[in-house]
Structure formats: C-alpha cells, structure tokens
PDB file of C-alpha atoms in Angstrom:
ATOM      1  CA  UNK F   1       7.571   4.701 -12.025  1.00 46.00           C
ATOM      2  CA  UNK F   2       8.466   2.500 -15.032  1.00 54.00           C
ATOM      3  CA  UNK F   3       7.550  -1.223 -13.720  1.00 57.00           C
ATOM      4  CA  UNK F   4      10.026  -3.944 -14.983  1.00 63.00           C
ATOM      5  CA  UNK F   5       7.637  -5.661 -17.927  1.00 69.00           C
ATOM      6  CA  UNK F   6       8.150  -9.616 -18.916  1.00 73.00           C
ATOM      7  CA  UNK F   7       5.833 -11.905 -20.623  1.00 81.00           C
ATOM      8  CA  UNK F   8       3.111 -14.160 -18.650  1.00 88.00           C
ATOM      9  CA  UNK F   9       3.807 -17.946 -18.187  1.00 90.00           C
ATOM     10  CA  UNK F  10       2.277 -21.030 -16.808  1.00 93.00           C
ATOM     11  CA  UNK F  11       4.842 -21.563 -14.005  1.00 94.00           C
ATOM     12  CA  UNK F  12       4.421 -25.000 -12.071  1.00 95.00           C
ATOM     13  CA  UNK F  13       3.132 -24.625  -8.448  1.00 94.00           C
ATOM     14  CA  UNK F  14       6.247 -27.145  -7.257  1.00 93.00           C
ATOM     15  CA  UNK F  15       8.385 -25.192  -8.509  1.00 95.00           C
ATOM     16  CA  UNK F  16       7.457 -22.465  -5.862  1.00 95.00           C
ATOM     17  CA  UNK F  17       9.234 -21.717  -2.538  1.00 94.00           C
ATOM     18  CA  UNK F  18       6.401 -21.530  -0.763  1.00 91.00           C
ATOM     19  CA  UNK F  19       8.633 -21.299   2.371  1.00 89.00           C
ATOM     20  CA  UNK F  20      10.558 -18.651   1.344  1.00 89.00           C
ATOM     21  CA  UNK F  21       8.899 -15.655   2.773  1.00 87.00           C
ATOM     22  CA  UNK F  22      11.521 -13.164   2.592  1.00 87.00           C
ATOM     23  CA  UNK F  23       9.244 -10.505   0.177  1.00 90.00           C
ATOM     24  CA  UNK F  24       6.293 -11.083   1.958  1.00 88.00           C
ATOM     25  CA  UNK F  25       5.797  -7.437   3.238  1.00 86.00           C
ATOM     26  CA  UNK F  26       2.226  -8.061   4.939  1.00 86.00           C
ATOM     27  CA  UNK F  27       1.977  -8.750   8.316  1.00 85.00           C
ATOM     28  CA  UNK F  28      -1.449 -10.263   8.185  1.00 77.00           C
ATOM     29  CA  UNK F  29      -1.457 -13.726   5.297  1.00 68.00           C
ATOM     30  CA  UNK F  30      -4.995 -14.222   6.043  1.00 68.00           C
ATOM     31  CA  UNK F  31      -7.271 -14.901   2.774  1.00 63.00           C
ATOM     32  CA  UNK F  32      -9.927 -13.394   3.659  1.00 67.00           C
ATOM     33  CA  UNK F  33     -12.331 -14.027   0.525  1.00 77.00           C
ATOM     34  CA  UNK F  34      -9.992 -15.115  -1.383  1.00 82.00           C
ATOM     35  CA  UNK F  35     -10.830 -18.329  -1.325  1.00 83.00           C
ATOM     36  CA  UNK F  36     -14.559 -18.125  -3.123  1.00 84.00           C
ATOM     37  CA  UNK F  37     -13.395 -15.266  -5.911  1.00 86.00           C
ATOM     38  CA  UNK F  38     -10.476 -17.493  -7.249  1.00 88.00           C
ATOM     39  CA  UNK F  39     -12.778 -21.320  -6.550  1.00 86.00           C
ATOM     40  CA  UNK F  40     -15.925 -19.394  -8.290  1.00 88.00           C
ATOM     41  CA  UNK F  41     -13.709 -17.372 -11.180  1.00 86.00           C
ATOM     42  CA  UNK F  42     -10.243 -18.871 -11.072  1.00 87.00           C
ATOM     43  CA  UNK F  43      -7.239 -16.644 -11.049  1.00 88.00           C
ATOM     44  CA  UNK F  44      -7.828 -13.468 -12.919  1.00 88.00           C
ATOM     45  CA  UNK F  45      -4.590 -11.304 -11.674  1.00 88.00           C
ATOM     46  CA  UNK F  46      -1.574 -12.470 -12.360  1.00 91.00           C
ATOM     47  CA  UNK F  47       1.361 -13.215  -9.627  1.00 93.00           C
ATOM     48  CA  UNK F  48       4.774 -11.822  -9.866  1.00 94.00           C
ATOM     49  CA  UNK F  49       8.590 -14.150  -9.618  1.00 95.00           C
ATOM     50  CA  UNK F  50      11.547 -14.312  -8.725  1.00 94.00           C
ATOM     51  CA  UNK F  51      13.229 -16.580 -10.938  1.00 92.00           C
ATOM     52  CA  UNK F  52      16.053 -18.237  -9.727  1.00 87.00           C
ATOM     53  CA  UNK F  53      17.568 -20.565 -12.099  1.00 84.00           C
ATOM     54  CA  UNK F  54      14.524 -23.309 -12.214  1.00 87.00           C
ATOM     55  CA  UNK F  55      12.620 -22.092  -8.492  1.00 93.00           C
ATOM     56  CA  UNK F  56      10.654 -19.409  -7.908  1.00 96.00           C
ATOM     57  CA  UNK F  57       9.904 -17.178  -4.978  1.00 95.00           C
ATOM     58  CA  UNK F  58       6.870 -15.078  -4.494  1.00 95.00           C
ATOM     59  CA  UNK F  59       7.628 -11.435  -4.723  1.00 94.00           C
ATOM     60  CA  UNK F  60       3.191  -9.993  -4.707  1.00 91.00           C
ATOM     61  CA  UNK F  61       0.640 -12.706  -5.010  1.00 90.00           C
ATOM     62  CA  UNK F  62       1.498 -14.756  -2.000  1.00 91.00           C
ATOM     63  CA  UNK F  63      -2.371 -14.779  -0.878  1.00 89.00           C
ATOM     64  CA  UNK F  64      -3.134 -15.840  -4.110  1.00 91.00           C
ATOM     65  CA  UNK F  65      -0.880 -19.283  -4.690  1.00 92.00           C
ATOM     66  CA  UNK F  66      -0.980 -20.097  -0.999  1.00 91.00           C
ATOM     67  CA  UNK F  67      -4.982 -20.704  -2.144  1.00 92.00           C
ATOM     68  CA  UNK F  68      -4.208 -21.403  -5.350  1.00 92.00           C
ATOM     69  CA  UNK F  69      -2.399 -24.231  -4.289  1.00 92.00           C
ATOM     70  CA  UNK F  70      -4.333 -25.322  -1.761  1.00 91.00           C
ATOM     71  CA  UNK F  71      -7.262 -26.127  -4.508  1.00 90.00           C
ATOM     72  CA  UNK F  72      -5.288 -27.807  -6.297  1.00 92.00           C
ATOM     73  CA  UNK F  73      -3.812 -25.699  -9.471  1.00 91.00           C
ATOM     74  CA  UNK F  74      -0.663 -27.294 -10.781  1.00 93.00           C
ATOM     75  CA  UNK F  75       0.389 -23.857 -12.615  1.00 94.00           C
ATOM     76  CA  UNK F  76       0.305 -20.119 -12.045  1.00 94.00           C
ATOM     77  CA  UNK F  77       0.050 -17.400 -14.189  1.00 94.00           C
ATOM     78  CA  UNK F  78       2.824 -15.331 -13.607  1.00 93.00           C
ATOM     79  CA  UNK F  79       5.334 -12.879 -14.832  1.00 92.00           C
ATOM     80  CA  UNK F  80       8.589 -14.020 -13.629  1.00 92.00           C
ATOM     81  CA  UNK F  81      11.274 -11.455 -13.331  1.00 92.00           C
ATOM     82  CA  UNK F  82      14.925 -12.354 -13.068  1.00 91.00           C
ATOM     83  CA  UNK F  83      16.199  -9.400 -10.401  1.00 91.00           C
ATOM     84  CA  UNK F  84      18.215  -8.534  -7.622  1.00 92.00           C
ATOM     85  CA  UNK F  85      16.680  -9.759  -3.459  1.00 91.00           C
ATOM     86  CA  UNK F  86      17.162  -5.699  -3.809  1.00 91.00           C
ATOM     87  CA  UNK F  87      14.968  -5.416  -6.735  1.00 91.00           C
ATOM     88  CA  UNK F  88      12.441  -7.885  -5.617  1.00 92.00           C
ATOM     89  CA  UNK F  89      11.707  -6.320  -1.674  1.00 90.00           C
ATOM     90  CA  UNK F  90      11.684  -2.684  -3.716  1.00 90.00           C
ATOM     91  CA  UNK F  91       8.749  -4.546  -6.407  1.00 90.00           C
ATOM     92  CA  UNK F  92       7.051  -6.119  -2.984  1.00 89.00           C
ATOM     93  CA  UNK F  93       6.568  -2.558  -2.067  1.00 88.00           C
ATOM     94  CA  UNK F  94       5.498  -1.278  -5.239  1.00 86.00           C
ATOM     95  CA  UNK F  95       2.858  -3.730  -6.709  1.00 85.00           C
ATOM     96  CA  UNK F  96       1.012  -3.541  -3.698  1.00 81.00           C
ATOM     97  CA  UNK F  97       1.519   0.604  -3.239  1.00 79.00           C
ATOM     98  CA  UNK F  98       0.238   0.990  -6.916  1.00 72.00           C
ATOM     99  CA  UNK F  99      -2.925  -1.154  -5.919  1.00 71.00           C
ATOM    100  CA  UNK F 100      -3.948   1.265  -2.760  1.00 69.00           C
ATOM    101  CA  UNK F 101      -4.054  -2.696  -0.629  1.00 72.00           C
ATOM    102  CA  UNK F 102      -1.374  -1.906   2.543  1.00 78.00           C
ATOM    103  CA  UNK F 103      -2.305  -0.574   5.502  1.00 83.00           C
ATOM    104  CA  UNK F 104      -0.073   1.717   7.392  1.00 86.00           C
ATOM    105  CA  UNK F 105       1.593  -0.772   9.523  1.00 89.00           C
ATOM    106  CA  UNK F 106       2.241  -2.964   6.342  1.00 89.00           C
ATOM    107  CA  UNK F 107       4.097   0.034   4.902  1.00 89.00           C
ATOM    108  CA  UNK F 108       5.809   0.878   8.396  1.00 92.00           C
ATOM    109  CA  UNK F 109       7.138  -2.839   7.578  1.00 91.00           C
ATOM    110  CA  UNK F 110       8.250  -2.670   4.368  1.00 90.00           C
ATOM    111  CA  UNK F 111      10.271  -0.207   5.301  1.00 92.00           C
ATOM    112  CA  UNK F 112      11.748  -1.140   8.391  1.00 91.00           C
ATOM    113  CA  UNK F 113      12.774  -4.257   6.287  1.00 89.00           C
ATOM    114  CA  UNK F 114      14.365  -1.871   3.085  1.00 91.00           C
ATOM    115  CA  UNK F 115      16.482  -0.148   6.204  1.00 91.00           C
ATOM    116  CA  UNK F 116      17.263  -3.362   8.224  1.00 88.00           C
ATOM    117  CA  UNK F 117      17.651  -5.614   5.665  1.00 85.00           C
ATOM    118  CA  UNK F 118      19.006  -3.568   2.396  1.00 88.00           C
ATOM    119  CA  UNK F 119      20.798  -0.575   4.580  1.00 91.00           C
ATOM    120  CA  UNK F 120      18.995   1.548   3.027  1.00 92.00           C
ATOM    121  CA  UNK F 121      18.563   5.489   4.557  1.00 93.00           C
ATOM    122  CA  UNK F 122      15.229   6.938   4.058  1.00 93.00           C
ATOM    123  CA  UNK F 123      16.368   9.312   1.076  1.00 93.00           C
ATOM    124  CA  UNK F 124      17.316   5.715  -0.726  1.00 92.00           C
ATOM    125  CA  UNK F 125      14.310   4.576   0.382  1.00 92.00           C
ATOM    126  CA  UNK F 126      12.011   7.498  -0.974  1.00 91.00           C
ATOM    127  CA  UNK F 127      14.164   7.253  -4.457  1.00 90.00           C
ATOM    128  CA  UNK F 128      12.959   3.389  -4.946  1.00 87.00           C
ATOM    129  CA  UNK F 129       9.472   3.577  -3.965  1.00 86.00           C
ATOM    130  CA  UNK F 130       7.694   6.819  -4.995  1.00 86.00           C
ATOM    131  CA  UNK F 131       6.459   8.489  -1.463  1.00 88.00           C
ATOM    132  CA  UNK F 132       7.638  11.614  -0.620  1.00 90.00           C
ATOM    133  CA  UNK F 133      10.666  12.043   1.998  1.00 89.00           C
ATOM    134  CA  UNK F 134       8.620  13.102   4.197  1.00 89.00           C
ATOM    135  CA  UNK F 135       6.402  10.310   4.017  1.00 89.00           C
ATOM    136  CA  UNK F 136       9.204   7.714   4.780  1.00 91.00           C
ATOM    137  CA  UNK F 137      10.137   9.692   7.344  1.00 90.00           C
ATOM    138  CA  UNK F 138       7.016   9.397   9.168  1.00 88.00           C
ATOM    139  CA  UNK F 139       6.513   5.917   8.393  1.00 90.00           C
ATOM    140  CA  UNK F 140       9.051   4.987   9.551  1.00 90.00           C
ATOM    141  CA  UNK F 141       8.228   6.537  13.133  1.00 88.00           C
ATOM    142  CA  UNK F 142       5.062   4.986  12.903  1.00 88.00           C
ATOM    143  CA  UNK F 143       6.555   2.146  15.765  1.00 90.00           C
ATOM    144  CA  UNK F 144       9.784   2.843  17.752  1.00 88.00           C
ATOM    145  CA  UNK F 145      13.546   0.840  15.972  1.00 89.00           C
ATOM    146  CA  UNK F 146      13.558  -1.735  18.753  1.00 91.00           C
ATOM    147  CA  UNK F 147      15.205  -4.851  18.462  1.00 92.00           C
ATOM    148  CA  UNK F 148      12.839  -6.288  20.460  1.00 93.00           C
ATOM    149  CA  UNK F 149      10.004  -5.774  17.446  1.00 93.00           C
ATOM    150  CA  UNK F 150      12.679  -6.876  14.463  1.00 91.00           C
ATOM    151  CA  UNK F 151      12.869 -10.298  16.643  1.00 92.00           C
ATOM    152  CA  UNK F 152       8.964 -10.430  17.131  1.00 93.00           C
ATOM    153  CA  UNK F 153       8.221  -9.830  13.333  1.00 90.00           C
ATOM    154  CA  UNK F 154      10.731 -12.175  12.630  1.00 86.00           C
ATOM    155  CA  UNK F 155      10.030 -14.954  15.489  1.00 89.00           C
ATOM    156  CA  UNK F 156       5.843 -14.571  14.823  1.00 88.00           C
ATOM    157  CA  UNK F 157       5.445 -13.791  18.242  1.00 93.00           C
ATOM    158  CA  UNK F 158       4.623 -10.041  17.958  1.00 93.00           C
ATOM    159  CA  UNK F 159       1.348  -9.473  15.146  1.00 91.00           C
ATOM    160  CA  UNK F 160      -0.440  -6.332  13.865  1.00 89.00           C
ATOM    161  CA  UNK F 161      -2.777  -6.202  17.039  1.00 89.00           C
ATOM    162  CA  UNK F 162      -0.085  -6.027  19.430  1.00 92.00           C
ATOM    163  CA  UNK F 163       1.596  -3.269  17.423  1.00 91.00           C
ATOM    164  CA  UNK F 164      -2.113  -1.728  17.377  1.00 86.00           C
ATOM    165  CA  UNK F 165      -2.012  -1.655  21.285  1.00 86.00           C
ATOM    166  CA  UNK F 166       0.976  -0.463  21.971  1.00 88.00           C
ATOM    167  CA  UNK F 167       1.124   2.121  20.132  1.00 85.00           C
ATOM    168  CA  UNK F 168      -2.370   3.338  21.238  1.00 79.00           C
ATOM    169  CA  UNK F 169      -2.156   2.500  25.329  1.00 80.00           C
ATOM    170  CA  UNK F 170       1.900   2.796  25.908  1.00 83.00           C
ATOM    171  CA  UNK F 171       4.157   5.656  25.790  1.00 81.00           C
ATOM    172  CA  UNK F 172       7.427   4.273  23.927  1.00 84.00           C
ATOM    173  CA  UNK F 173       9.566   4.203  27.062  1.00 84.00           C
ATOM    174  CA  UNK F 174       7.422   1.218  28.256  1.00 87.00           C
ATOM    175  CA  UNK F 175       7.486  -0.673  25.511  1.00 92.00           C
ATOM    176  CA  UNK F 176      10.450  -2.952  26.150  1.00 93.00           C
ATOM    177  CA  UNK F 177       8.711  -3.781  29.562  1.00 92.00           C
ATOM    178  CA  UNK F 178       5.640  -5.004  27.146  1.00 94.00           C
ATOM    179  CA  UNK F 179       7.532  -6.654  24.390  1.00 95.00           C
ATOM    180  CA  UNK F 180       9.271  -9.066  26.786  1.00 95.00           C
ATOM    181  CA  UNK F 181       5.990  -9.953  28.531  1.00 94.00           C
ATOM    182  CA  UNK F 182       4.430 -10.397  25.116  1.00 95.00           C
ATOM    183  CA  UNK F 183       7.346 -13.003  24.032  1.00 95.00           C
ATOM    184  CA  UNK F 184       7.254 -14.607  27.708  1.00 94.00           C
ATOM    185  CA  UNK F 185       3.481 -15.029  27.937  1.00 93.00           C
ATOM    186  CA  UNK F 186       2.701 -15.649  23.582  1.00 92.00           C
ATOM    187  CA  UNK F 187       0.436 -12.989  24.987  1.00 92.00           C
ATOM    188  CA  UNK F 188      -2.337 -12.603  21.944  1.00 90.00           C
ATOM    189  CA  UNK F 189      -3.617  -8.801  21.335  1.00 86.00           C
ATOM    190  CA  UNK F 190      -7.238  -8.718  23.144  1.00 86.00           C
ATOM    191  CA  UNK F 191      -5.210 -10.205  26.436  1.00 90.00           C
ATOM    192  CA  UNK F 192      -2.175  -7.608  25.884  1.00 90.00           C
ATOM    193  CA  UNK F 193      -5.385  -4.365  25.423  1.00 86.00           C
ATOM    194  CA  UNK F 194      -6.604  -5.691  28.385  1.00 85.00           C
ATOM    195  CA  UNK F 195      -3.592  -6.008  30.645  1.00 88.00           C
ATOM    196  CA  UNK F 196      -2.088  -2.506  29.421  1.00 85.00           C
ATOM    197  CA  UNK F 197      -5.376  -1.418  30.299  1.00 77.00           C
ATOM    198  CA  UNK F 198      -5.456  -2.753  34.213  1.00 77.00           C
ATOM    199  CA  UNK F 199      -1.488  -2.181  34.443  1.00 78.00           C
ATOM    200  CA  UNK F 200      -1.697   1.478  32.636  1.00 65.00           C
ATOM    201  CA  UNK F 201      -5.009   2.889  34.596  1.00 56.00           C
ATOM    202  CA  UNK F 202      -3.592   5.245  36.888  1.00 49.00           C
ATOM    203  CA  UNK F 203      -1.070   6.610  35.167  1.00 53.00           C
ATOM    204  CA  UNK F 204      -1.832  10.547  34.644  1.00 46.00           C
ATOM    205  CA  UNK F 205      -0.995  12.068  30.834  1.00 48.00           C
ATOM    206  CA  UNK F 206       2.237  13.529  30.710  1.00 51.00           C
ATOM    207  CA  UNK F 207       2.159  17.434  30.512  1.00 51.00           C
ATOM    208  CA  UNK F 208       3.448  19.994  27.438  1.00 58.00           C
ATOM    209  CA  UNK F 209       4.592  23.243  28.889  1.00 61.00           C
ATOM    210  CA  UNK F 210       5.298  26.567  27.111  1.00 61.00           C
ATOM    211  CA  UNK F 211       7.907  29.575  29.530  1.00 63.00           C
ATOM    212  CA  UNK F 212       6.907  33.212  27.534  1.00 64.00           C
ATOM    213  CA  UNK F 213      10.587  32.919  25.878  1.00 67.00           C
ATOM    214  CA  UNK F 214       9.733  30.029  23.489  1.00 65.00           C
ATOM    215  CA  UNK F 215      11.392  27.254  25.737  1.00 65.00           C
ATOM    216  CA  UNK F 216       8.942  23.919  25.628  1.00 63.00           C
ATOM    217  CA  UNK F 217       9.442  22.000  28.140  1.00 62.00           C
ATOM    218  CA  UNK F 218       8.292  18.293  27.611  1.00 57.00           C
ATOM    219  CA  UNK F 219       7.942  16.058  30.928  1.00 55.00           C
ATOM    220  CA  UNK F 220      10.722  17.729  31.962  1.00 57.00           C
ATOM    221  CA  UNK F 221      12.554  17.891  28.930  1.00 61.00           C
ATOM    222  CA  UNK F 222      14.075  21.577  28.049  1.00 65.00           C
ATOM    223  CA  UNK F 223      13.638  22.239  24.261  1.00 66.00           C
ATOM    224  CA  UNK F 224      14.849  25.512  22.796  1.00 75.00           C
ATOM    225  CA  UNK F 225      13.984  26.332  19.279  1.00 73.00           C
ATOM    226  CA  UNK F 226      16.187  28.999  18.825  1.00 74.00           C
ATOM    227  CA  UNK F 227      19.674  27.588  19.938  1.00 77.00           C
ATOM    228  CA  UNK F 228      18.910  24.075  19.287  1.00 77.00           C
ATOM    229  CA  UNK F 229      21.092  21.595  17.438  1.00 79.00           C
ATOM    230  CA  UNK F 230      19.928  18.295  15.146  1.00 78.00           C
ATOM    231  CA  UNK F 231      20.906  16.463  18.661  1.00 75.00           C
ATOM    232  CA  UNK F 232      18.452  18.308  20.746  1.00 75.00           C
ATOM    233  CA  UNK F 233      15.663  18.535  18.198  1.00 76.00           C
ATOM    234  CA  UNK F 234      15.491  14.991  17.165  1.00 77.00           C
ATOM    235  CA  UNK F 235      15.253  14.140  20.955  1.00 73.00           C
ATOM    236  CA  UNK F 236      12.196  16.638  21.340  1.00 73.00           C
ATOM    237  CA  UNK F 237      10.559  14.799  18.848  1.00 76.00           C
ATOM    238  CA  UNK F 238      10.708  12.505  20.807  1.00 74.00           C
ATOM    239  CA  UNK F 239       9.705  13.486  23.198  1.00 70.00           C
ATOM    240  CA  UNK F 240       6.578  14.975  21.961  1.00 72.00           C
ATOM    241  CA  UNK F 241       5.441  11.473  20.146  1.00 73.00           C
ATOM    242  CA  UNK F 242       6.300   9.653  23.795  1.00 70.00           C
ATOM    243  CA  UNK F 243       3.604  12.432  25.246  1.00 68.00           C
ATOM    244  CA  UNK F 244       1.862  12.318  22.860  1.00 71.00           C
ATOM    245  CA  UNK F 245       1.348   8.651  22.615  1.00 70.00           C
ATOM    246  CA  UNK F 246       0.495   9.106  26.476  1.00 65.00           C
ATOM    247  CA  UNK F 247      -1.970  11.528  26.213  1.00 67.00           C
ATOM    248  CA  UNK F 248      -4.332   9.612  23.721  1.00 70.00           C
ATOM    249  CA  UNK F 249      -3.530   6.263  26.453  1.00 66.00           C
ATOM    250  CA  UNK F 250      -4.996   8.790  29.182  1.00 65.00           C
ATOM    251  CA  UNK F 251      -7.492  10.049  27.124  1.00 68.00           C
ATOM    252  CA  UNK F 252      -9.428   6.332  26.301  1.00 68.00           C
ATOM    253  CA  UNK F 253      -8.728   4.755  29.702  1.00 63.00           C
ATOM    254  CA  UNK F 254     -10.862   7.735  30.730  1.00 63.00           C
ATOM    255  CA  UNK F 255     -13.654   7.380  28.447  1.00 62.00           C
ATOM    256  CA  UNK F 256     -13.411  10.229  27.053  1.00 54.00           C
ATOM    257  CA  UNK F 257     -13.863  10.695  23.174  1.00 50.00           C
ATOM    258  CA  UNK F 258     -12.739  13.504  19.681  1.00 51.00           C
ATOM    259  CA  UNK F 259     -16.115  15.486  20.111  1.00 46.00           C
TER     260      UNK F 259
END
C-alpha cells in the first residue's frame, strides 16, 4: 500500500487542536514511558497531521504531541497532509497497523468507526486498510454492535477493561443490562469483573448438540446447514458465538483451565 508523501516541517504546537480527537483510534491513550524517552532523546519519530487551513488535527502521534506539549515544546516535527476526514481516519489505522502496535480492541474500534462514521461496508474497509475481508469480519464481530457500546465509547464511561470483562464473562444477550449498569454506576473495570462473577456464578453453560441427520442445535435454535438460508446462517453464527462466550465464562468461574 502506497502512503502519501509530504515534506517534514516544524509545526507550532499551539496550532494543533488537541481537543479534536476524531482520528484517535486507541481506546487507552496513556503515554507509558514516552515521557522519559522524549525528555531524554527528543522527538525521533515525526507525527502525522491533517492540515486544515492554518490549523492541524492529529492523525498519528496523539501521545507524542501530548507529551511534547507537557514538556513545553514550541514545535513538533510533522508530516502535514491536506486530506479529507475519511482519508485521515483510514491513515490513522494504516500508520498504526504498519507498526503492529494496535491491540485487538483498538483494531476493532478503528473498523467500527469506519463503519459507523463513514458508512463503509466490510468490503470497502478491507480495500481501504489492506486487510483481508475475513479479518475485517472477524474484527467487526469481536464485540457486539450495540448503540450503548457506541455511546459509552463516545462519552468515555466505557473503557477497554469493561469490554474485555464483558467479552470474557457475559453472554451477548445480557450485555445491554450490564452496559446500563456500567453507565449508571460509573463502574470501573475491576469492580465490573467482581460484580459479573458474583451475578453469573450459578448460571450453567449452554449446550451445542448435533442430531443424527446433521442438524445442529445451538441453545434451542435448530440449524440445518443443508437447507439454511443466509439469515439462518447468520443467526446460527450469533447463537454459536454467544454459546462459546458462555462456555468460556463458565470455565473461568469454575476454575477450569486449558490443559
């Protein structure tokens, strides 16, 4: 994939809009040991900015820009690109993906935003990012597509720790109730783990059975692969995913580990 080229320049830090984070795809923007590195060695890696007249938005390098501002830097070394919002969001993913530093939850968030903010289909996302279509589909299914998830991420009360706890412990049909509780109680991730473990402790795992004629039963939903239409296939996938989530949850609560 060919990335855009632009000459490096020194951009005054007071011309960067730090409040506009529309291209930030990392859900956890903590800087880690970046402060010590920039204080000791200075800025070694340029950031990528979207040029908007005389102002700039950060495409790649949010944490570097934030730390440089905290250190009192007057300028940042940057590649400034006059690109559209859609192209800037795509580049935010591509630059991070090229460095292989994105966590799965961040990859999911970037694709979620391309689908929701830009209205792109999975095929369009695959074409734009260079991912295989199957990879896009798997990442899109990593967490359920729910309005409360979008609301929580936008408003900041839903964090990666919440998503990981829900995915590992809660069947998807009970996500809405837990999401509402997280929002109303402003529940931190650690307390969510404890609350879910207590509430779900006595629930039994679901069962997937196969009949002699090849029909599969997912938690009461009968699925016949030989005659199923597309809608039934997608419903079977959803039932199976929910079932596997419950099995993993049950195993964790029962103390079982993979041998």
